[in-house]
Amino acid sequence: MDLKSEILRMKREKDVLILAHNYQLPEVQDVADYVGDSLGLSRQAAKTSHKIILFCGVHFMAETAAITCPDKRVLIPDLGAGCSLADTINADQVRKWKGEHPGAITVGYVNTSAEVKAELDYCCTSSNAVNVVRAIQPDKEVLFLPDMFLGSYVAKVTGRKNMYIWAGECHVHAGIRPQEVQEKLSQYAHAEFLVHPECSCTSSVMYDVACGDYGNRQVQILSTEGMMNRAKASENKTFVVATETGILYRMKKQNPEKEFVPISDSAVCKYMKMITLDKVHASLRDDKYEVRVPKSVAQRARLAIERMLAIS
Ligand code: 13P
Ligand code: SF4
């Protein structure tokens, strides 16, 4: 039996739900029950009746599933699958920051460790960050962490002036430079432009759109699942996609008649790519590696995550 069929057999036998992020390798996406963005994956984990969740994504995503599903076993095929953005802040730093802003509301992107989430009032993802911040009383100071590009995007969209933003970034998205964007856009003059809010170009793109610099071109700043939905719904035939290149596989598969162009071939997350089909197989076979979050941390982090799941 080949690896894929063997994985599908074990998945059925062991009552496992396989979740895969949009950036996963094509062959890993193909064995998943659900492929999506951080918010969608958290929602799927929260409502599943399967006994085991095999998380094909990075560590903080599996931790989030372990927090929302304390009665399930959550496995990740490689414990080394981290996130450069989540690593930009730890719980001590959050506590210190909160101490400098008494009474502020803390909003953290889902790309954070469980210990950091335990310090937050709200958790958010790229698809609901704007609505989470809008839900906070206007007179309250907001501490937004850890992504500075998503943070400045949210501040611009909401018009909020009392928002402090942590200076964290994801090495993949920060590496997408405005110059690369301009070059690709002039090469594909009629393409629609899909941008992830973690990109370093996001703030300038918003400014340019506001100034009318993109003329009639469609520009959308969206989470990975938002991009998937837009690619399907739009009448455009060509799209320039500014995020990790893994998403192109699913976009092309769902929209074979459309053309998708990566903004940069080097926008690859090495952590996401650590999850290979071999490791998924070994994970299912040997029930490894279990992701556990200490009860005291999970209890405090759960509230922030539940708030995130309640706001779409
Ligand atoms: P999404 O929530 O948009 O899927 O993004 C997650 C992520 O890690 C982006 O790098
Ligand atoms: Fe983290 Fe960036 Fe990889 Fe997303 S693409 S998982 S933010 S390192």
Short mmCIF file of C-alpha atoms and ligand atoms in Angstrom, two decimals:
data_model
loop_
_atom_site.label_atom_id
_atom_site.label_comp_id
_atom_site.label_asym_id
_atom_site.label_seq_id
_atom_site.Cartn_x
_atom_site.Cartn_y
_atom_site.Cartn_z
CA MET A 1 0.00 0.00 0.00
CA ASP A 2 1.38 3.48 -0.78
CA LEU A 3 2.04 6.08 1.89
CA LYS A 4 -1.10 8.11 1.14
CA SER A 5 -3.45 5.09 1.27
CA GLU A 6 -1.75 3.87 4.44
CA ILE A 7 -2.27 7.29 6.08
CA LEU A 8 -5.93 7.34 5.06
CA ARG A 9 -6.41 3.81 6.43
CA MET A 10 -4.77 4.60 9.79
CA LYS A 11 -6.69 7.85 10.03
CA ARG A 12 -10.00 5.94 9.77
CA GLU A 13 -8.93 3.11 12.08
CA LYS A 14 -7.61 5.38 14.82
CA ASP A 15 -10.43 7.93 14.56
CA VAL A 16 -8.11 10.82 13.73
CA LEU A 17 -9.02 14.22 12.29
CA ILE A 18 -6.23 15.62 10.12
CA LEU A 19 -6.08 19.42 9.93
CA ALA A 20 -3.71 21.18 7.54
CA HIS A 21 -2.86 24.84 7.16
CA ASN A 22 -3.06 26.47 3.72
CA TYR A 23 0.78 26.64 3.60
CA GLN A 24 1.31 22.89 3.95
CA LEU A 25 2.95 20.81 1.23
CA PRO A 26 0.47 19.69 -1.49
CA GLU A 27 0.72 16.00 -0.56
CA VAL A 28 -0.02 16.84 3.09
CA GLN A 29 -3.02 18.98 2.13
CA ASP A 30 -4.29 16.02 0.10
CA VAL A 31 -4.58 13.70 3.13
CA ALA A 32 -6.23 16.31 5.37
CA ASP A 33 -9.92 16.34 6.34
CA TYR A 34 -9.84 20.10 6.41
CA VAL A 35 -7.42 22.65 4.96
CA GLY A 36 -7.75 26.27 6.04
CA ASP A 37 -6.46 29.32 7.85
CA SER A 38 -5.70 29.64 11.57
CA LEU A 39 -9.25 30.64 12.50
CA GLY A 40 -10.90 27.92 10.43
CA LEU A 41 -8.58 25.24 11.81
CA SER A 42 -9.25 26.36 15.39
CA ARG A 43 -12.99 26.17 14.70
CA GLN A 44 -12.71 22.69 13.22
CA ALA A 45 -10.67 21.51 16.22
CA ALA A 46 -13.18 23.00 18.66
CA LYS A 47 -16.15 21.16 17.14
CA THR A 48 -14.69 17.78 16.23
CA SER A 49 -15.92 14.51 17.71
CA HIS A 50 -12.74 12.63 16.70
CA LYS A 51 -10.56 11.34 19.54
CA ILE A 52 -7.27 12.49 18.06
CA ILE A 53 -6.37 15.64 16.11
CA LEU A 54 -3.30 15.43 13.92
CA PHE A 55 -2.23 19.00 13.31
CA CYS A 56 -0.27 19.67 10.13
CA GLY A 57 0.82 23.21 10.77
CA VAL A 58 3.11 24.96 13.23
CA HIS A 59 3.38 24.43 16.97
CA PHE A 60 1.25 27.34 18.22
CA MET A 61 -1.64 26.12 16.05
CA ALA A 62 -1.47 22.65 17.61
CA GLU A 63 -1.25 24.23 21.06
CA THR A 64 -4.39 26.25 20.33
CA ALA A 65 -6.20 23.01 19.44
CA ALA A 66 -4.91 21.37 22.64
CA ILE A 67 -6.25 24.30 24.68
CA THR A 68 -9.69 24.30 23.04
CA CYS A 69 -10.02 20.51 23.15
CA PRO A 70 -8.65 19.40 26.56
CA ASP A 71 -10.28 15.97 26.24
CA LYS A 72 -8.58 15.17 22.88
CA ARG A 73 -5.07 14.07 22.01
CA VAL A 74 -3.38 16.60 19.74
CA LEU A 75 -0.42 15.42 17.69
CA ILE A 76 2.05 17.34 15.54
CA PRO A 77 4.32 15.42 13.13
CA ASP A 78 7.40 17.55 13.99
CA LEU A 79 7.88 19.43 17.26
CA GLY A 80 10.44 21.67 15.56
CA ALA A 81 7.76 23.34 13.41
CA GLY A 82 7.86 26.72 15.15
CA CYS A 83 7.07 30.27 14.02
CA SER A 84 9.49 33.19 13.80
CA LEU A 85 6.66 35.60 14.57
CA ALA A 86 5.49 33.78 17.71
CA ASP A 87 9.12 33.76 18.89
CA THR A 88 9.30 37.58 18.94
CA ILE A 89 7.54 37.80 22.33
CA ASN A 90 7.41 35.76 25.54
CA ALA A 91 5.12 35.88 28.58
CA ASP A 92 7.56 37.96 30.68
CA GLN A 93 7.69 40.60 27.99
CA VAL A 94 3.88 40.73 27.81
CA ARG A 95 3.62 41.11 31.60
CA LYS A 96 6.18 43.91 31.57
CA TRP A 97 4.35 45.70 28.73
CA LYS A 98 1.00 45.40 30.54
CA GLY A 99 2.66 46.85 33.65
CA GLU A 100 3.59 49.93 31.64
CA HIS A 101 -0.05 50.39 30.48
CA PRO A 102 -2.35 49.67 33.42
CA GLY A 103 -5.96 49.13 32.33
CA ALA A 104 -5.05 48.48 28.67
CA ILE A 105 -6.72 45.63 26.78
CA THR A 106 -4.25 43.12 25.37
CA VAL A 107 -4.94 41.65 21.93
CA GLY A 108 -2.61 38.97 20.62
CA TYR A 109 -2.46 37.36 17.25
CA VAL A 110 -3.01 33.60 17.32
CA ASN A 111 0.68 33.28 16.28
CA THR A 112 1.82 33.26 19.93
CA SER A 113 2.78 30.60 22.46
CA ALA A 114 0.23 29.27 24.97
CA GLU A 115 2.09 31.13 27.79
CA VAL A 116 1.65 34.41 25.91
CA LYS A 117 -2.03 33.67 25.20
CA ALA A 118 -2.53 33.12 28.93
CA GLU A 119 -1.64 36.82 29.42
CA LEU A 120 -4.12 38.13 26.81
CA ASP A 121 -7.63 39.52 26.99
CA TYR A 122 -8.35 38.66 23.36
CA CYS A 123 -6.78 36.44 20.78
CA CYS A 124 -7.33 37.14 17.06
CA THR A 125 -6.34 35.89 13.64
CA SER A 126 -5.71 37.81 10.45
CA SER A 127 -9.34 37.23 9.42
CA ASN A 128 -10.94 38.74 12.54
CA ALA A 129 -8.29 41.13 13.97
CA VAL A 130 -10.19 44.22 12.78
CA ASN A 131 -13.47 43.05 14.33
CA VAL A 132 -11.80 42.04 17.60
CA VAL A 133 -10.28 45.53 18.00
CA ARG A 134 -13.60 47.13 16.99
CA ALA A 135 -15.30 45.17 19.80
CA ILE A 136 -13.15 46.94 22.43
CA GLN A 137 -14.47 50.11 24.10
CA PRO A 138 -13.02 53.11 22.20
CA ASP A 139 -11.62 54.78 25.34
CA LYS A 140 -9.54 51.74 26.33
CA GLU A 141 -5.88 51.57 25.35
CA VAL A 142 -5.08 48.50 23.22
CA LEU A 143 -1.79 46.60 23.30
CA PHE A 144 -1.53 44.66 20.03
CA LEU A 145 1.05 41.90 19.60
CA PRO A 146 3.20 40.52 18.09
CA ASP A 147 2.89 41.43 14.39
CA MET A 148 3.60 45.09 13.61
CA PHE A 149 2.30 44.96 10.04
CA LEU A 150 -1.01 43.37 10.98
CA GLY A 151 -1.15 45.81 13.93
CA SER A 152 -0.63 48.91 11.80
CA TYR A 153 -3.12 47.57 9.25
CA VAL A 154 -5.74 47.14 12.01
CA ALA A 155 -4.99 50.59 13.44
CA LYS A 156 -5.48 52.15 10.00
CA VAL A 157 -8.72 50.32 9.24
CA THR A 158 -10.26 51.00 12.67
CA GLY A 159 -8.85 54.54 12.89
CA ARG A 160 -7.85 53.77 16.48
CA LYS A 161 -5.30 56.18 17.95
CA ASN A 162 -4.86 54.59 21.39
CA MET A 163 -3.28 51.38 20.07
CA TYR A 164 0.30 50.32 20.88
CA ILE A 165 1.89 47.78 18.59
CA TRP A 166 4.64 45.25 19.36
CA ALA A 167 7.52 45.37 16.86
CA GLY A 168 7.38 41.70 15.83
CA GLU A 169 7.40 40.33 12.30
CA CYS A 170 7.28 37.08 10.38
CA HIS A 171 10.48 36.55 8.40
CA VAL A 172 8.57 35.22 5.39
CA HIS A 173 6.07 38.07 5.04
CA ALA A 174 8.47 40.81 6.13
CA GLY A 175 10.77 39.57 3.38
CA ILE A 176 8.25 40.53 0.68
CA ARG A 177 9.49 43.98 -0.30
CA PRO A 178 7.50 46.86 -1.85
CA GLN A 179 9.95 46.85 -4.77
CA GLU A 180 9.14 43.19 -5.53
CA VAL A 181 5.46 44.09 -5.35
CA GLN A 182 5.85 46.94 -7.82
CA GLU A 183 7.81 44.77 -10.25
CA LYS A 184 5.28 41.93 -10.23
CA LEU A 185 2.36 44.30 -10.52
CA SER A 186 3.77 46.08 -13.51
CA GLN A 187 4.50 42.70 -15.12
CA TYR A 188 0.89 41.59 -14.51
CA ALA A 189 -0.87 44.86 -15.23
CA HIS A 190 -4.44 43.43 -15.21
CA ALA A 191 -4.09 41.00 -12.32
CA GLU A 192 -6.00 41.30 -9.06
CA PHE A 193 -3.67 41.71 -6.07
CA LEU A 194 -4.23 39.54 -2.96
CA VAL A 195 -2.15 40.56 0.09
CA HIS A 196 -1.79 38.97 3.53
CA PRO A 197 -1.85 41.57 6.36
CA GLU A 198 1.43 40.20 7.76
CA CYS A 199 3.30 41.47 4.67
CA SER A 200 5.64 44.39 5.20
CA CYS A 201 4.11 46.05 2.15
CA THR A 202 0.60 46.00 3.66
CA SER A 203 0.73 49.42 5.31
CA SER A 204 2.07 51.12 2.20
CA VAL A 205 -0.41 49.23 0.01
CA MET A 206 -3.28 50.57 2.13
CA TYR A 207 -1.89 54.07 1.84
CA ASP A 208 -1.47 53.71 -1.92
CA VAL A 209 -5.00 52.35 -2.31
CA ALA A 210 -6.34 55.30 -0.30
CA CYS A 211 -4.40 57.68 -2.59
CA GLY A 212 -5.81 55.93 -5.65
CA ASP A 213 -2.35 54.74 -6.72
CA TYR A 214 -3.66 51.38 -7.82
CA GLY A 215 -6.08 52.95 -10.29
CA ASN A 216 -8.73 50.41 -11.25
CA ARG A 217 -6.81 47.39 -10.01
CA GLN A 218 -8.58 45.23 -7.43
CA VAL A 219 -6.53 45.00 -4.21
CA GLN A 220 -7.64 42.79 -1.32
CA ILE A 221 -5.92 42.48 2.07
CA LEU A 222 -7.04 39.11 3.42
CA SER A 223 -6.24 36.10 5.62
CA THR A 224 -5.22 32.96 3.76
CA GLU A 225 -8.80 31.64 3.77
CA GLY A 226 -10.06 35.08 2.75
CA MET A 227 -7.73 34.83 -0.25
CA MET A 228 -9.12 31.40 -1.11
CA ASN A 229 -12.68 32.72 -1.03
CA ARG A 230 -11.81 35.79 -3.06
CA ALA A 231 -9.96 33.75 -5.70
CA LYS A 232 -13.13 31.74 -6.24
CA ALA A 233 -15.65 34.59 -6.14
CA SER A 234 -13.75 37.15 -8.23
CA GLU A 235 -14.42 37.49 -11.93
CA ASN A 236 -10.74 38.20 -12.52
CA LYS A 237 -8.70 35.54 -14.27
CA THR A 238 -5.20 36.43 -12.98
CA PHE A 239 -4.07 37.04 -9.40
CA VAL A 240 -0.77 38.15 -7.88
CA VAL A 241 -0.61 36.51 -4.46
CA ALA A 242 1.44 38.07 -1.63
CA THR A 243 1.81 35.38 1.03
CA GLU A 244 3.56 32.05 1.57
CA THR A 245 3.67 30.11 -1.70
CA GLY A 246 2.01 26.95 -0.27
CA ILE A 247 -1.42 28.51 -0.76
CA LEU A 248 -1.03 28.43 -4.57
CA TYR A 249 -1.54 24.66 -4.70
CA ARG A 250 -5.06 24.88 -3.29
CA MET A 251 -5.88 28.01 -5.27
CA LYS A 252 -4.93 26.34 -8.55
CA LYS A 253 -6.69 23.11 -7.63
CA GLN A 254 -9.97 24.91 -6.84
CA ASN A 255 -9.74 27.34 -9.77
CA PRO A 256 -8.10 25.49 -12.66
CA GLU A 257 -9.25 28.10 -15.18
CA LYS A 258 -7.48 30.96 -13.36
CA GLU A 259 -3.82 31.99 -13.11
CA PHE A 260 -2.10 32.55 -9.76
CA VAL A 261 1.30 34.24 -9.60
CA PRO A 262 3.41 34.25 -6.40
CA ILE A 263 4.73 37.67 -5.45
CA SER A 264 8.03 36.01 -4.62
CA ASP A 265 9.18 32.42 -5.13
CA SER A 266 11.25 32.70 -1.95
CA ALA A 267 8.22 33.40 0.28
CA VAL A 268 8.46 29.92 1.80
CA CYS A 269 7.96 29.12 5.50
CA LYS A 270 10.57 26.49 6.38
CA TYR A 271 8.62 25.62 9.55
CA MET A 272 5.43 24.80 7.65
CA LYS A 273 7.46 22.70 5.23
CA MET A 274 8.91 20.57 8.04
CA ILE A 275 5.67 18.59 7.99
CA THR A 276 6.25 15.95 5.32
CA LEU A 277 4.07 12.98 4.34
CA ASP A 278 6.64 10.61 5.91
CA LYS A 279 6.34 12.44 9.22
CA VAL A 280 2.53 12.46 9.02
CA HIS A 281 2.69 8.69 8.55
CA ALA A 282 5.10 8.20 11.48
CA SER A 283 2.97 10.48 13.64
CA LEU A 284 -0.16 8.40 12.98
CA ARG A 285 1.65 5.10 13.38
CA ASP A 286 3.43 5.94 16.66
CA ASP A 287 0.96 8.48 18.13
CA LYS A 288 3.65 11.15 18.24
CA TYR A 289 4.33 13.96 19.08
CA GLU A 290 1.71 14.89 21.62
CA VAL A 291 1.27 18.61 22.24
CA ARG A 292 0.35 19.29 25.86
CA VAL A 293 -0.31 22.59 27.55
CA PRO A 294 -0.12 22.76 31.38
CA LYS A 295 -3.63 23.06 32.87
CA SER A 296 -2.99 26.37 34.61
CA VAL A 297 -1.74 27.96 31.35
CA ALA A 298 -4.52 26.39 29.26
CA GLN A 299 -7.26 27.64 31.58
CA ARG A 300 -6.12 31.25 31.26
CA ALA A 301 -5.41 31.05 27.52
CA ARG A 302 -8.80 29.46 26.77
CA LEU A 303 -10.75 32.59 27.57
CA ALA A 304 -8.82 34.69 25.02
CA ILE A 305 -9.19 31.93 22.38
CA GLU A 306 -12.91 31.55 23.05
CA ARG A 307 -13.35 35.27 22.53
CA MET A 308 -11.51 34.93 19.22
CA LEU A 309 -13.80 32.08 18.12
CA ALA A 310 -16.87 34.09 19.08
CA ILE A 311 -15.93 37.05 16.83
CA SER A 312 -15.73 36.37 13.10
P1 13P B 1 -3.75 32.81 8.41
O1 13P B 1 -4.45 32.88 9.72
O2 13P B 1 -4.16 33.89 7.47
O3 13P B 1 -3.88 31.45 7.83
O4 13P B 1 -2.19 33.06 8.66
C1 13P B 1 -1.45 32.25 9.50
C2 13P B 1 0.00 32.45 9.34
O5 13P B 1 0.81 31.88 10.00
C3 13P B 1 0.41 33.39 8.34
O6 13P B 1 1.76 33.30 8.20
FE1 SF4 B 2 5.00 31.92 11.38
FE2 SF4 B 2 5.56 33.36 9.24
FE3 SF4 B 2 5.63 30.72 9.08
FE4 SF4 B 2 3.27 32.02 9.33
S1 SF4 B 2 4.69 32.10 7.59
S2 SF4 B 2 3.92 30.19 10.45
S3 SF4 B 2 3.86 33.70 10.65
S4 SF4 B 2 6.97 31.99 10.33
#
